[in-house]
Coordinates of C-alpha atoms in Angstrom, one line a residue:
Chain A
M10 CA 13.6 31.8 1.6
S11 CA 9.9 32.4 1.0
P12 CA 7.7 30.6 3.5
F13 CA 5.1 30.2 0.8
V14 CA 5.6 26.9 -0.8
S15 CA 3.6 25.6 -3.8
C16 CA 1.5 22.5 -3.1
A17 CA 1.8 21.6 -6.8
P18 CA 3.9 18.5 -6.1
L19 CA 1.1 17.2 -4.0
M20 CA -1.6 17.9 -6.6
W21 CA -1.1 14.7 -8.5
L22 CA -2.4 12.9 -5.4
T23 CA -5.7 14.8 -5.4
V24 CA -6.4 14.6 -9.1
P25 CA -8.8 11.7 -9.8
M26 CA -7.2 9.0 -11.8
R27 CA -8.2 9.0 -15.4
G28 CA -10.0 5.7 -16.1
R29 CA -8.6 3.5 -18.7
K30 CA -10.7 3.1 -21.9
P31 CA -13.4 0.5 -21.3
G32 CA -12.4 -2.9 -22.5
L33 CA -10.8 -6.0 -21.1
L34 CA -7.1 -6.6 -21.2
P35 CA -6.0 -10.0 -22.4
I36 CA -5.2 -11.1 -18.9
E37 CA -8.6 -10.0 -17.6
R38 CA -10.3 -11.8 -20.4
S39 CA -8.3 -14.9 -19.6
I40 CA -9.2 -14.8 -16.0
L41 CA -12.9 -14.4 -16.7
E42 CA -12.8 -17.3 -19.3
T43 CA -10.9 -19.4 -16.8
G44 CA -13.5 -18.7 -14.1
I45 CA -16.3 -19.7 -16.4
E46 CA -14.5 -22.9 -17.4
L47 CA -13.8 -23.8 -13.8
R48 CA -17.5 -23.3 -13.0
R49 CA -18.4 -25.5 -15.9
D50 CA -16.0 -28.2 -14.5
G51 CA -17.8 -28.0 -11.1
A52 CA -15.7 -25.5 -9.3
P53 CA -18.0 -22.4 -8.8
E54 CA -15.2 -20.4 -7.1
F55 CA -11.5 -20.1 -7.7
H56 CA -8.5 -18.6 -6.0
G57 CA -5.8 -16.6 -7.6
F58 CA -3.2 -19.3 -8.0
L59 CA -5.8 -21.8 -9.3
A60 CA -6.6 -19.3 -12.1
A61 CA -2.9 -18.8 -12.9
S62 CA -2.1 -22.5 -13.0
R63 CA -5.2 -23.3 -15.0
M64 CA -4.3 -20.6 -17.5
R65 CA -0.8 -22.1 -17.8
D66 CA -2.2 -25.6 -18.2
T67 CA -4.7 -24.7 -20.9
G68 CA -2.0 -22.8 -22.8
E69 CA -3.6 -19.4 -22.4
A70 CA -0.4 -18.3 -20.6
R71 CA 3.0 -19.7 -21.4
M72 CA 4.1 -19.6 -17.7
L73 CA 2.4 -18.9 -14.4
T74 CA 1.2 -15.3 -14.4
S75 CA 3.3 -13.0 -12.2
R76 CA 1.8 -12.3 -8.9
G77 CA 1.5 -8.5 -9.3
T78 CA -0.1 -8.8 -12.7
L79 CA -2.5 -11.5 -11.5
Y80 CA -3.7 -9.8 -8.3
K81 CA -3.9 -6.3 -9.9
A82 CA -6.1 -7.8 -12.6
L83 CA -8.3 -9.6 -10.1
D84 CA -8.6 -6.4 -8.1
R85 CA -9.6 -4.4 -11.2
L86 CA -12.1 -7.0 -12.3
E87 CA -13.7 -7.0 -8.9
R88 CA -13.9 -3.2 -8.8
Q89 CA -15.6 -3.2 -12.1
G90 CA -18.1 -5.8 -10.8
F91 CA -17.0 -8.5 -13.2
L92 CA -15.8 -10.7 -10.3
A93 CA -17.0 -11.0 -6.7
S94 CA -15.0 -12.5 -3.9
R95 CA -15.2 -13.8 -0.4
W96 CA -12.7 -15.1 2.1
E97 CA -12.8 -18.8 2.8
D98 CA -14.0 -20.1 6.2
P99 CA -10.8 -20.2 8.3
D100 CA -11.9 -23.5 9.8
V101 CA -12.0 -25.2 6.4
A102 CA -8.4 -23.9 5.7
L103 CA -7.3 -25.0 9.1
L104 CA -8.6 -28.5 8.5
D105 CA -6.7 -28.6 5.2
G106 CA -3.6 -27.3 6.9
R107 CA -3.1 -24.3 4.6
P108 CA -3.7 -20.5 4.7
R109 CA -7.3 -19.5 3.9
R110 CA -8.0 -18.6 0.3
R111 CA -9.7 -15.6 -1.2
L112 CA -12.3 -17.2 -3.5
Y113 CA -13.6 -15.4 -6.6
H114 CA -16.5 -16.1 -8.9
V115 CA -17.5 -14.6 -12.2
T116 CA -20.6 -12.4 -11.9
P117 CA -23.3 -12.1 -14.6
A118 CA -21.8 -8.7 -15.5
G119 CA -18.5 -10.5 -16.0
E120 CA -20.1 -13.0 -18.3
L121 CA -21.8 -10.2 -20.2
A122 CA -18.5 -8.3 -20.5
L123 CA -16.8 -11.4 -21.9
S124 CA -19.5 -12.1 -24.5
S125 CA -20.2 -8.5 -25.4
P126 CA -17.7 -6.7 -27.7
R127 CA -18.7 -3.5 -25.9
V128 CA -17.9 -3.7 -22.2
P129 CA -20.3 -2.0 -19.9
S130 CA -19.0 0.6 -17.5
A131 CA -18.4 -0.1 -13.9
A132 CA -21.7 1.7 -13.0
G133 CA -23.5 -0.3 -15.6
A134 CA -22.1 -3.5 -14.2
R135 CA -23.2 -2.7 -10.7
R136 CA -26.7 -1.9 -12.0
L137 CA -26.7 -5.3 -13.8
Q138 CA -25.6 -7.0 -10.6
S139 CA -28.3 -5.4 -8.5
G140 CA -30.9 -6.2 -11.1
G141 CA -31.4 -2.5 -12.0
A142 CA -30.8 -3.2 -15.7
S143 CA -33.8 -5.5 -16.0
S144 CA -36.3 -2.8 -14.9
Chain B
M14 CA 17.1 -25.0 -5.1
S15 CA 18.3 -25.0 -1.5
E16 CA 16.0 -24.3 1.4
F17 CA 18.2 -21.4 2.3
F18 CA 17.7 -19.8 -1.1
T19 CA 14.0 -20.2 -0.8
L20 CA 14.0 -18.7 2.6
L21 CA 16.1 -15.8 1.3
L22 CA 13.7 -15.3 -1.5
R23 CA 10.7 -15.2 0.8
E24 CA 12.4 -12.7 3.0
A25 CA 13.2 -10.5 -0.1
E26 CA 9.6 -10.8 -1.2
S27 CA 8.4 -9.7 2.3
G28 CA 10.8 -6.7 2.1
W29 CA 9.4 -5.8 -1.3
F30 CA 5.8 -6.2 0.0
W31 CA 6.7 -4.0 3.0
M32 CA 8.0 -1.3 0.7
Y33 CA 5.2 -1.1 -1.8
T34 CA 2.4 -1.3 0.7
A35 CA 4.0 1.2 3.1
A36 CA 1.4 3.7 4.6
L37 CA -1.5 1.8 3.2
P38 CA -4.4 1.3 5.6
E39 CA -3.7 -1.6 7.8
E40 CA -6.8 -3.6 6.6
A41 CA -5.9 -3.3 2.9
R42 CA -2.3 -4.3 3.7
S43 CA -3.1 -7.3 5.8
L44 CA -5.7 -8.6 3.3
R45 CA -3.2 -8.3 0.5
A46 CA -0.5 -10.0 2.6
E47 CA -2.9 -12.8 3.4
E48 CA -3.8 -13.3 -0.2
L49 CA -0.2 -13.3 -1.3
H50 CA 0.8 -15.7 1.5
S51 CA -1.9 -18.1 0.3
D52 CA -0.7 -17.8 -3.3
A53 CA 2.9 -18.6 -2.2
W54 CA 1.7 -21.6 -0.2
E55 CA -0.4 -22.9 -3.1
H56 CA 2.5 -22.3 -5.5
E57 CA 4.9 -24.3 -3.3
A58 CA 2.4 -27.1 -2.9
D59 CA 1.8 -27.2 -6.7
A60 CA 5.5 -27.2 -7.4
R61 CA 6.1 -30.0 -5.0
Q62 CA 3.3 -32.0 -6.6
R63 CA 4.7 -31.4 -10.1
G64 CA 8.3 -31.8 -9.1
G65 CA 8.8 -28.2 -10.4
R66 CA 11.4 -25.7 -9.1
F67 CA 9.5 -23.5 -6.7
G68 CA 12.3 -21.1 -6.0
L69 CA 13.0 -20.0 -9.6
E70 CA 9.3 -19.9 -10.6
F71 CA 8.5 -17.9 -7.4
A72 CA 11.3 -15.5 -8.1
Y73 CA 10.3 -14.8 -11.6
R74 CA 6.6 -14.4 -10.6
V75 CA 7.7 -11.8 -8.0
I76 CA 10.1 -9.9 -10.1
L77 CA 7.9 -9.8 -13.2
G78 CA 5.0 -8.6 -11.1
M79 CA 6.9 -5.7 -9.5
P80 CA 5.7 -3.0 -12.0
A81 CA 2.1 -4.2 -11.5
D82 CA 2.6 -4.1 -7.8
V83 CA 3.6 -0.5 -8.0
A84 CA 0.8 0.4 -10.4
W85 CA -1.7 -1.3 -8.0
R86 CA -0.2 0.7 -5.1
V87 CA -0.5 4.0 -7.0
Q88 CA -4.1 3.3 -7.9
L89 CA -5.0 2.3 -4.4
G90 CA -3.2 5.3 -3.0
R91 CA -5.1 7.6 -5.3
R92 CA -8.4 6.0 -4.5
G93 CA -7.7 6.2 -0.8
F94 CA -6.6 9.8 -1.1
E95 CA -10.0 10.8 -2.6
R96 CA -11.6 9.6 0.5
R97 CA -9.2 11.3 2.9
S98 CA -10.5 13.8 5.3
G99 CA -9.6 17.5 5.3
L100 CA -7.5 16.9 8.4
E101 CA -5.3 14.4 6.6
L102 CA -5.0 16.8 3.7
L103 CA -4.0 19.6 6.1
V104 CA -1.4 17.3 7.8
A105 CA 0.1 16.3 4.4
S106 CA 0.3 20.0 3.3
L107 CA 1.8 21.1 6.6
L108 CA 4.3 18.2 6.5
A109 CA 5.4 19.1 2.9
F110 CA 5.8 22.7 4.1
G111 CA 7.8 21.6 7.1
L112 CA 10.1 19.3 5.2
L113 CA 10.7 21.8 2.4
V114 CA 11.2 24.9 4.5
A115 CA 11.8 24.1 8.2
L116 CA 14.4 21.4 7.8
P117 CA 16.6 23.2 5.2
I118 CA 16.5 26.4 7.3
S119 CA 17.4 24.5 10.5
G120 CA 20.1 22.4 8.9
L121 CA 21.7 24.9 6.5
V122 CA 21.0 28.5 7.7
L123 CA 20.9 28.3 11.5
P124 CA 24.3 26.7 12.0
R125 CA 25.9 29.5 9.9
S126 CA 24.1 32.3 11.6
D127 CA 25.9 34.8 13.9
M128 CA 23.7 33.9 16.8
V129 CA 24.7 30.2 16.9
L130 CA 28.3 31.0 16.1
G131 CA 28.7 33.1 19.2
G132 CA 26.9 36.3 18.3
A133 CA 24.7 38.1 20.8
P134 CA 21.5 36.1 21.5
H135 CA 18.4 37.9 20.4
I136 CA 15.0 37.1 19.1
S137 CA 14.9 38.3 15.6
A138 CA 12.1 38.3 13.1
F139 CA 13.9 35.5 11.3
L140 CA 13.9 33.4 14.4
L141 CA 10.3 34.0 15.1
A142 CA 9.4 33.0 11.5
H143 CA 11.6 29.9 11.8
T144 CA 9.9 28.9 15.0
L145 CA 6.5 29.3 13.4
I146 CA 7.5 27.3 10.4
V147 CA 8.9 24.5 12.5
I148 CA 5.8 24.3 14.8
L149 CA 3.4 24.5 11.8
G150 CA 5.4 22.2 9.5
L151 CA 6.8 19.6 11.8
V152 CA 5.5 19.6 15.4
L153 CA 1.8 20.1 14.6
P154 CA 1.6 17.4 11.9
G155 CA 3.5 15.1 14.2
V156 CA 0.9 15.7 17.0
L157 CA -2.0 15.3 14.6
V158 CA -0.8 12.0 13.2
I159 CA 0.8 10.5 16.3
D160 CA -2.4 8.6 17.1
R161 CA -2.5 6.9 13.7
W162 CA 1.2 6.5 13.0
P163 CA 2.9 6.7 16.3
V164 CA 6.5 6.2 15.1
A165 CA 6.2 8.7 12.3
G166 CA 4.3 11.2 14.5
G167 CA 6.9 10.9 17.3
L168 CA 9.8 11.3 14.9
L169 CA 8.2 14.5 13.5
V170 CA 7.8 16.0 16.9
L171 CA 11.3 15.0 17.8
I172 CA 12.8 16.5 14.7
G173 CA 10.7 19.6 15.3
C174 CA 12.0 19.9 18.9
L175 CA 15.6 19.4 17.7
C176 CA 15.2 22.2 15.2
L177 CA 13.8 24.5 17.9
M178 CA 16.6 23.4 20.3
A179 CA 19.2 24.4 17.6
E180 CA 17.5 27.8 17.6
F181 CA 16.9 28.4 21.4
W182 CA 19.9 26.7 22.9
W183 CA 20.7 29.9 24.8
L184 CA 17.2 30.3 26.5
R185 CA 17.0 27.9 29.5
E186 CA 13.2 28.1 29.8
A187 CA 12.7 27.2 26.2
M188 CA 15.1 24.3 26.4
G189 CA 13.2 23.0 29.4
V190 CA 9.9 23.2 27.5
L191 CA 11.4 21.5 24.5
L192 CA 12.9 18.7 26.5
V193 CA 9.6 18.1 28.3
G194 CA 7.9 18.1 24.8
T195 CA 10.4 15.6 23.4
A196 CA 10.0 13.3 26.4
A197 CA 6.2 13.5 26.1
A198 CA 6.3 12.7 22.4
A199 CA 8.6 9.7 23.1
V200 CA 6.3 8.4 25.8
C201 CA 3.2 8.8 23.6
T202 CA 5.0 7.1 20.7
V203 CA 6.1 4.1 22.7
R204 CA 2.7 3.8 24.4
L205 CA 0.6 4.2 21.2
E206 CA 2.9 1.9 19.2
S207 CA 2.6 -0.9 21.8
L208 CA -1.2 -0.5 21.8
R209 CA -1.3 -0.6 18.0
R210 CA 0.8 -3.8 17.9
R211 CA -1.6 -5.6 20.3

């Protein structure tokens, strides 16, 4: 048996992932719209389940969005700069007797992505967030 | 929906979480776990308030989300891999080499060889090559990763030592060294794992 083994099976790990074509998936669009609606209703931040239940209640989704789909979409939106998140103060959660929440809010880049038919790239979104686009 | 079924469901969900987040950095894993735990809590509270059936809703949310969980894991794995150091890449390559070459030789070829079946003990080129392969492909990666993943690293060293023992059973000095090495790996594994869990 040859001691020289091809590393080809491992190469898929090193190849950078091909980015999906820019554009929002329906679930991502729904999340951003829900976040903006919630802010309009006086809740500037939302957690994952709140977004899912709101989408169900408003009829945007027939049932509660599955957990994997929901949190993958939130992760992707955050990486693109369309959402920002922070962890809730543990003391607040402790007072309410529940686990602490991860709270999201829609960024200006997210609003722009929703209103614009052409979605900016992740780098463009970051520039927008840092104010680089205005200069 | 009985409490027992709900409990069973949560355990199954924990098992699924454990599987698809295996080998992720601890921080990413614990944050994801915390977010999902919060989601389950909110869902249960919401179902109680609405008089809905938490168990069934929760089950379908977990099951339908499984492909997305895997996709998320693959994406995260690839993103993480791009940031990995050369050392980790070396360990991964050595490990793949060890698993593909050293284990098949140790398990399939050595037990059938004349030496093991009672032939005259001698150090052949084949045995030297096998020793090198086992050390490079199993023992070395084990030593390199034992600090980060104590159980996996300890197991690799143990398997490597067992492969070498199968080869050098007739050489008393070598067996002594291998037994000491195995014991040291076991002590390191237990010690590092207990430190990691603190």
